Coordinates of C-alpha atoms in Angstrom, one line a residue:
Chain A
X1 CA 187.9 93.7 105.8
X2 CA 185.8 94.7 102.9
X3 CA 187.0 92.2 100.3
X4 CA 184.3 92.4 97.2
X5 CA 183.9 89.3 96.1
X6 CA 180.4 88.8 95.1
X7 CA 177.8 91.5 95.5
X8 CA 177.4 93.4 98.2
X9 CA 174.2 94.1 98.7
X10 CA 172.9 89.9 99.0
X11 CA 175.0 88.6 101.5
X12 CA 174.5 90.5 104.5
X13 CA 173.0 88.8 107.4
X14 CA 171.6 86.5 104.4
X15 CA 170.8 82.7 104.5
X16 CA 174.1 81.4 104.6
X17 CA 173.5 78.2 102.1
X18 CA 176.6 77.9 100.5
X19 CA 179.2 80.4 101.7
X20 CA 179.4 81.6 105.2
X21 CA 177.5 85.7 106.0
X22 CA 180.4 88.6 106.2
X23 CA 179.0 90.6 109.3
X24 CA 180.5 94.1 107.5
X25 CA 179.4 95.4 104.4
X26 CA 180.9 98.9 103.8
X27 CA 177.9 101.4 103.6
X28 CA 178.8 104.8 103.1
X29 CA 175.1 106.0 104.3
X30 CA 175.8 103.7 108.0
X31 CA 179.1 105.3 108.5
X32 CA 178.4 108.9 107.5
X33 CA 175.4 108.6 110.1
X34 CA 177.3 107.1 112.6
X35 CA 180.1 109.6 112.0
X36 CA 177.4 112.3 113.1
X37 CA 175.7 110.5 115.5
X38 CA 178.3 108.7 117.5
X39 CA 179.6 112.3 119.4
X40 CA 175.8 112.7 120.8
X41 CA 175.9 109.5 121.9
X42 CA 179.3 109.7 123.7
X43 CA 177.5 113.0 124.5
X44 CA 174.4 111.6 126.4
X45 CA 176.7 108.6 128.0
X46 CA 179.0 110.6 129.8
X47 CA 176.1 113.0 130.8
X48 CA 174.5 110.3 132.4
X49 CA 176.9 108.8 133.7
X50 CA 178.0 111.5 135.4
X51 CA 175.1 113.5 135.9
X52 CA 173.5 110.0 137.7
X53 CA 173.6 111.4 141.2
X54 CA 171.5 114.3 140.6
X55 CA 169.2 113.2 137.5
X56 CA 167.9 109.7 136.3
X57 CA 170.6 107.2 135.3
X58 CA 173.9 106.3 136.7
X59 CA 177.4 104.4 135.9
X60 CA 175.8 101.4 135.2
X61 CA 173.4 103.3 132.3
X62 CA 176.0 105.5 131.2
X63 CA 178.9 102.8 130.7
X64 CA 176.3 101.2 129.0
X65 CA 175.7 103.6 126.4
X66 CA 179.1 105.1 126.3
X67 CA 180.3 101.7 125.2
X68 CA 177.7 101.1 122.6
X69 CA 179.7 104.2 120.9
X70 CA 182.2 101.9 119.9
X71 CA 179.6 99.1 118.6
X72 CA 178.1 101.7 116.4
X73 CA 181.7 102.5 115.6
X74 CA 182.8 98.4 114.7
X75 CA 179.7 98.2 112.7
X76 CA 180.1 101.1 110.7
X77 CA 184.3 100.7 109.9
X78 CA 184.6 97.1 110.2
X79 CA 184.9 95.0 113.4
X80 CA 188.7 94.3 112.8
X81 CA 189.7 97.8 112.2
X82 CA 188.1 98.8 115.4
X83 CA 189.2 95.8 117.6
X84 CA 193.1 97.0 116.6
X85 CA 192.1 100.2 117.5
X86 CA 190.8 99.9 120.7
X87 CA 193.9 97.4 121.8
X88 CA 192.5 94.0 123.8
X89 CA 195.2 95.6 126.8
X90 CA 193.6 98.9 127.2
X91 CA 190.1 97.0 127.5
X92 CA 191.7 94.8 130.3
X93 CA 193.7 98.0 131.9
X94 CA 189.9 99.8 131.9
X95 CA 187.8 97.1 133.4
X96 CA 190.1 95.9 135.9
X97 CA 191.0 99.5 136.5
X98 CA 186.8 100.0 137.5
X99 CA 187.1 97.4 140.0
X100 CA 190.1 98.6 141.4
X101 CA 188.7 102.1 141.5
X102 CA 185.5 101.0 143.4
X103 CA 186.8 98.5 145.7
X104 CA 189.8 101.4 146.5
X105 CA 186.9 103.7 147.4
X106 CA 186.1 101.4 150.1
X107 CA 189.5 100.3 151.1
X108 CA 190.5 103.9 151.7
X109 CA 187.6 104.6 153.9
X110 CA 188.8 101.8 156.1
X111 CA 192.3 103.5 156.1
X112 CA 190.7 106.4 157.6
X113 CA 188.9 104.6 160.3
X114 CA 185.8 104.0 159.5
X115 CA 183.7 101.0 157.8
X116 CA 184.3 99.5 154.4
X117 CA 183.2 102.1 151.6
X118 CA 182.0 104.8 154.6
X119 CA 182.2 108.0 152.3
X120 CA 182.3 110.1 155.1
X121 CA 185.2 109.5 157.1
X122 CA 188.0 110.6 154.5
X123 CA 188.9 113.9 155.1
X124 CA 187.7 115.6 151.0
X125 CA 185.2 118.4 151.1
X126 CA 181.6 116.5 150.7
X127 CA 183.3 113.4 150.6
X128 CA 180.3 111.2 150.3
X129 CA 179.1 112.9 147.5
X130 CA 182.0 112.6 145.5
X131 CA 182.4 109.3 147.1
X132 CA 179.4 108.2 145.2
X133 CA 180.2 110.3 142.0
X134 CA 183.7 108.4 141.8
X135 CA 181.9 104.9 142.4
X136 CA 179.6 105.8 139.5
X137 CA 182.7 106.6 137.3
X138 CA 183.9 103.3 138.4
X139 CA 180.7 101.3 137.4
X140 CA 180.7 103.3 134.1
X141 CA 183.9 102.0 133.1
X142 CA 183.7 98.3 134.3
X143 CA 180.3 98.4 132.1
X144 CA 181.2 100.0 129.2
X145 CA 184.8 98.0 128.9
X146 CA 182.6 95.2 129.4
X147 CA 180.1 95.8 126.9
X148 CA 183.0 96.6 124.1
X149 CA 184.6 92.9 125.3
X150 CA 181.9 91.2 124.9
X151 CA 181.6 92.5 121.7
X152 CA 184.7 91.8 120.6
X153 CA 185.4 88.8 122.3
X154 CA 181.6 87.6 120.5
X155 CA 182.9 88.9 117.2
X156 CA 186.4 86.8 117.3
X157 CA 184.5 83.6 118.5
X158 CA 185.5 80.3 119.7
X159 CA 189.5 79.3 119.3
X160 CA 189.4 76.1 117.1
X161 CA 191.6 73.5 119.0
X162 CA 193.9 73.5 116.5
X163 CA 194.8 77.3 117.0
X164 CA 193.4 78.7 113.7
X165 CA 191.4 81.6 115.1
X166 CA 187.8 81.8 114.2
X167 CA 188.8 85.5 112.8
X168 CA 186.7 87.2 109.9
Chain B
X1 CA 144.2 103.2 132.2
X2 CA 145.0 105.6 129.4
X3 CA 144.8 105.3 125.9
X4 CA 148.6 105.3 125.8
X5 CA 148.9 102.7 128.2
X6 CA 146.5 100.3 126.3
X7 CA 148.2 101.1 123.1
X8 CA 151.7 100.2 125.0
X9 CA 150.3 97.6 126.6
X10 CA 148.7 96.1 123.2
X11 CA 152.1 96.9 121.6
X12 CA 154.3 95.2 124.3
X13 CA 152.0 91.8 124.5
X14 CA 152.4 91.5 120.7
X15 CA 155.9 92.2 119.7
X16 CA 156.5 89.6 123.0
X17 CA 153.9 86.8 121.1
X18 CA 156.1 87.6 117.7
X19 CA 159.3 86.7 119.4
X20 CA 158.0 83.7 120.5
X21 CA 156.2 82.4 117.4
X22 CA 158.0 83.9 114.5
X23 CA 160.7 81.4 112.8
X24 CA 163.3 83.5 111.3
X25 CA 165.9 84.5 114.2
X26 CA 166.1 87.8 112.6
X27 CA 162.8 88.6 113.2
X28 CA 162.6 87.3 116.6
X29 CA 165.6 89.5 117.4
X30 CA 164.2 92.8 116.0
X31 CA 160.9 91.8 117.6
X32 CA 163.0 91.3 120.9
X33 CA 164.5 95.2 120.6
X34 CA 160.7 96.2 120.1
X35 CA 159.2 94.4 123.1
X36 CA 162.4 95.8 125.3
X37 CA 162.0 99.4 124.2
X38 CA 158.1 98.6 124.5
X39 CA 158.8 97.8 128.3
X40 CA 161.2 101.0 128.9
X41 CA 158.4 103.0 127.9
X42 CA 156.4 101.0 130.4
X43 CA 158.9 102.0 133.5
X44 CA 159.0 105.2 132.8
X45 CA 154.8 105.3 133.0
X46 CA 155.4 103.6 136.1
X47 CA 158.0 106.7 137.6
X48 CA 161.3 104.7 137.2
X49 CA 163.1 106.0 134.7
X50 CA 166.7 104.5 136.2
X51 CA 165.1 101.2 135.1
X52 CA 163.7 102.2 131.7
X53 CA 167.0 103.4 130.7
X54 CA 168.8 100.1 132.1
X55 CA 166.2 98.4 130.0
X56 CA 166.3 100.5 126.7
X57 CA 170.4 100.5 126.8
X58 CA 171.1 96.9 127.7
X59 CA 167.3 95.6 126.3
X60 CA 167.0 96.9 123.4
X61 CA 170.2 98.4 122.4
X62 CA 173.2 96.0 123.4
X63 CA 171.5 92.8 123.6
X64 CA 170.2 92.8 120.3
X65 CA 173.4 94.0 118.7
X66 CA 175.1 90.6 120.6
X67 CA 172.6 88.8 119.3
X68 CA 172.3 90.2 115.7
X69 CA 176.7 89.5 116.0
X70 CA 175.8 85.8 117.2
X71 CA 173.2 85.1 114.0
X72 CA 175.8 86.8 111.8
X73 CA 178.1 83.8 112.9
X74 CA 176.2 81.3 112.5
X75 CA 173.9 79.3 109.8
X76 CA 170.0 79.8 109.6
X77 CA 167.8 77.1 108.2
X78 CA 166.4 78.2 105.0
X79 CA 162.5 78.2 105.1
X80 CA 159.9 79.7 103.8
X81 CA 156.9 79.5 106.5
X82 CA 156.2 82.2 108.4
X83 CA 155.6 81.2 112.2
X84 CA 157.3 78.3 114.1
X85 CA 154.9 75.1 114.8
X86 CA 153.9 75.1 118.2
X87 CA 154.1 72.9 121.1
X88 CA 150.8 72.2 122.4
X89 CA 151.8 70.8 125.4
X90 CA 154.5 73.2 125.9
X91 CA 151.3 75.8 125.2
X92 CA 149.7 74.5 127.6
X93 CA 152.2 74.5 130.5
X94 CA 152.9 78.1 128.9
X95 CA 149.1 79.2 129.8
X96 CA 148.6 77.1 132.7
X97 CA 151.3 79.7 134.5
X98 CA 150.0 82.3 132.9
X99 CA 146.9 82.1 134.8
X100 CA 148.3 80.6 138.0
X101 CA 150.3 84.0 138.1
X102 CA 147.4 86.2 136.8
X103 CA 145.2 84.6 140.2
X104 CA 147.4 86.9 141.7
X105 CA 146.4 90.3 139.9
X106 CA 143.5 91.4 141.9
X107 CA 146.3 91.5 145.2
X108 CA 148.1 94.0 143.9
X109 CA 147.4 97.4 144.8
X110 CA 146.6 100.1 142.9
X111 CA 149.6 101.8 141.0
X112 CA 150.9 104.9 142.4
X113 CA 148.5 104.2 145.4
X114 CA 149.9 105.4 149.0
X115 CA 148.9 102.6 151.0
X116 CA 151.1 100.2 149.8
X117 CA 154.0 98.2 151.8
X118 CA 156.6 99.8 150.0
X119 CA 155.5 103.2 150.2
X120 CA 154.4 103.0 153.8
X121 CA 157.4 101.5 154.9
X122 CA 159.7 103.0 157.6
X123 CA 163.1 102.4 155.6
X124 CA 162.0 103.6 152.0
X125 CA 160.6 106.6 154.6
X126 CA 164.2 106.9 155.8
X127 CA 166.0 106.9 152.6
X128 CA 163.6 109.8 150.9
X129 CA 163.7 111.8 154.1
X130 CA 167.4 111.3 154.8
X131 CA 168.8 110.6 151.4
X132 CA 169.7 114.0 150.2
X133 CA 171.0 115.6 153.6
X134 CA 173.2 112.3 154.6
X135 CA 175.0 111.8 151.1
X136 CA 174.4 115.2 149.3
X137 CA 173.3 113.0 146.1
X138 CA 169.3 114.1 144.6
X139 CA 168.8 111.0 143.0
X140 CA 167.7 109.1 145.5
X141 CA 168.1 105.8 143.6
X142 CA 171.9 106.8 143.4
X143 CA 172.1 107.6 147.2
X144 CA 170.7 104.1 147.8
X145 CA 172.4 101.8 144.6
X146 CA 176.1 103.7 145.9
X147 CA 175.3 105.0 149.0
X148 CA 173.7 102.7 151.7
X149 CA 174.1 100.2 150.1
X150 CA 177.4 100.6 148.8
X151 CA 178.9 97.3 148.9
X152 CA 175.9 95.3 147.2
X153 CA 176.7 97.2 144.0
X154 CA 180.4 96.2 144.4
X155 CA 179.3 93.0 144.1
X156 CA 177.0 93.8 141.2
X157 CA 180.2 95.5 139.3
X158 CA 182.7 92.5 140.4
X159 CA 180.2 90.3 138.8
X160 CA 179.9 92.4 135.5
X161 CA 183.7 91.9 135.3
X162 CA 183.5 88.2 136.3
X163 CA 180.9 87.9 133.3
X164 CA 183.6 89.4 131.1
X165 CA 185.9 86.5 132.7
X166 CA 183.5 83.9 132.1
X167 CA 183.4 84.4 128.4
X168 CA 186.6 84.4 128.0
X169 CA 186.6 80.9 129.6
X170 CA 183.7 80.1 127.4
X171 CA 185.2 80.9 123.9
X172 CA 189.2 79.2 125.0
X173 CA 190.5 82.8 124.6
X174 CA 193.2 84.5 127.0
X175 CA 192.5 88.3 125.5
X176 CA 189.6 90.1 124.7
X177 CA 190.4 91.4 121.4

């Protein structure tokens, strides 16, 4: 990822004239502050993302900022590095997962009797409530597996017809 | 209006002329994640802070890191002037709606003022009075978004996930990583 040909400092988001921009420059002062910083921001996601029924926010808020973690993350230690951590099939098991969640909410509400996604007929202590604090969770992680695909899915680009990947 | 709101007001009708006259896309992008954060700050003087933080997450924060990955990517034209030329005709369209919409100023009512249809209306008087004993949730913008009306942000989240789809399409790719 961090090959050094050429100096580092010029070629970052620069005029690319002759040679094509690398997105990732290694800077120690970016990753030691995203090193510190990226914990609060997990931090603040999953508090308002879960904290959404009783305070401002919600899943959709919350997933967002819970997956711009892993941005910060892919900018700081390379996009590639990242992308292998975060494996392309966890991303897919996630998002579909948040559908699946959300629209199982619903579906089990009609197994109980009542209408599609009517909290109150299962039989859970406060089950609308909880009802409502599970959809959230669901939300969160359909956003915030969506907003680390996107990402990665920008980052790797368009397949050339000729199946070289358009990879950096 | 308050010295904060002019200065925010000043601020947001700005950074929003920058991103449209400035050439360098760089420029226009960070001017972009000003005039978002600009208008979070601007929901959450109007009491709807569920929609600034929508706007400053998404607005300011992801958007501009998609599109700062997009310029990355691609080539810029080397110049050296400053702002873009502009269209006058395009200009003029531009202001002619701008003051067909602004005709429509003095019928708004006064923010925060009681008397208007939304406030004054029987269902936004059933979900405050009924919100927090029917679901048990405080926010009341969660009770509504998940709550009444449950399957309308089902489809919101289903189309999140087909955006996520569509991309895929898009770039000819079968994973996402």
């Amino acid at each position: 990822m961090s090959d050094s040909t050429g100096t580092a400092a010029d070629d970052r988001l620069e005029v690319g004239a002759e040679r094509p921009p690398r997105p990732y420059v290694e800077s120690p002062i970016i990753m030691a502050t995203v090193r510190i910083v990226a914990p609060f921001v997990f931090s603040l996601g999953a508090f308002v993302m879960f904290h959404g029924a009783d305070s401002a926010g919600g899943g959709f808020q919350g997933g967002v900022i819970v997956g711009t973690v892993v941005l910060l993350i892919a900018i700081a230690f390379g996009i590639g590095p990242t992308r292998e951590w975060i494996s392309s099939s966890l991303l897919t098991l996630l998002v579909v997962f948040g559908v699946l969640l959300f629209a199982g909410i619903g579906l089990t509400a009609l197994v109980f009797g009542g209408a599609f996604l009517q909290y109150e007929v299962i039989p859970v202590y406060e089950a609308t409530k909880y009802g409502i604090e599970l959809v959230e969770v669901g939300i969160g992680i359909i956003v915030s597996g969506t907003v680390v695909g996107l990402f990665f899915a920008l980052a790797a680009g368009y397949r050339d017809p000729d199946g070289t990947e358009g990879e950096r | 209006m308050t010295p904060v709101e002019a200065v925010l007001l000043v601020f947001v009708l700005a950074t929003a002329v920058a991103t449209a006259v400035l050439r360098d896309v760089l420029a226009v992008i960070i001017a972009f994640a000003a005039y978002s954060l600009g208008i979070a700050v601007v929901w959450l003087l109007l009491r709807a802070p569920d929609v600034g933080l929508t706007e400053a997450a998404v607005g300011a924060g992801v958007t501009t890191l998609l599109f700062l990955l997009t310029i990355a990517k691609t080539v810029r034209p080397p110049s050296d002037e400053l702002f873009v030329d502009v269209n006058l005709p395009a200009l003029g369209v531009s202001g002619l709606l701008v003051a067909a919409l602004a005709t429509t100023l003095t019928a708004l009512p006064e923010i925060g003022s009681s008397s208007t249809p939304v406030a004054t209306s029987r269902v936004t008087n059933y979900y405050l009075d009924n919100a927090y004993a029917e679901t048990g949730v405080e926010n009341a913008v969660t009770a509504v978004l998940a709550g009444y009306r449950g399957f309308d942000t089902l489809g919101e989240a289903v189309v999140v996930f087909a955006a996520l789809i569509g991309l895929l399409v898009v770039l000819d790719r079968e994973v996402l990583a």
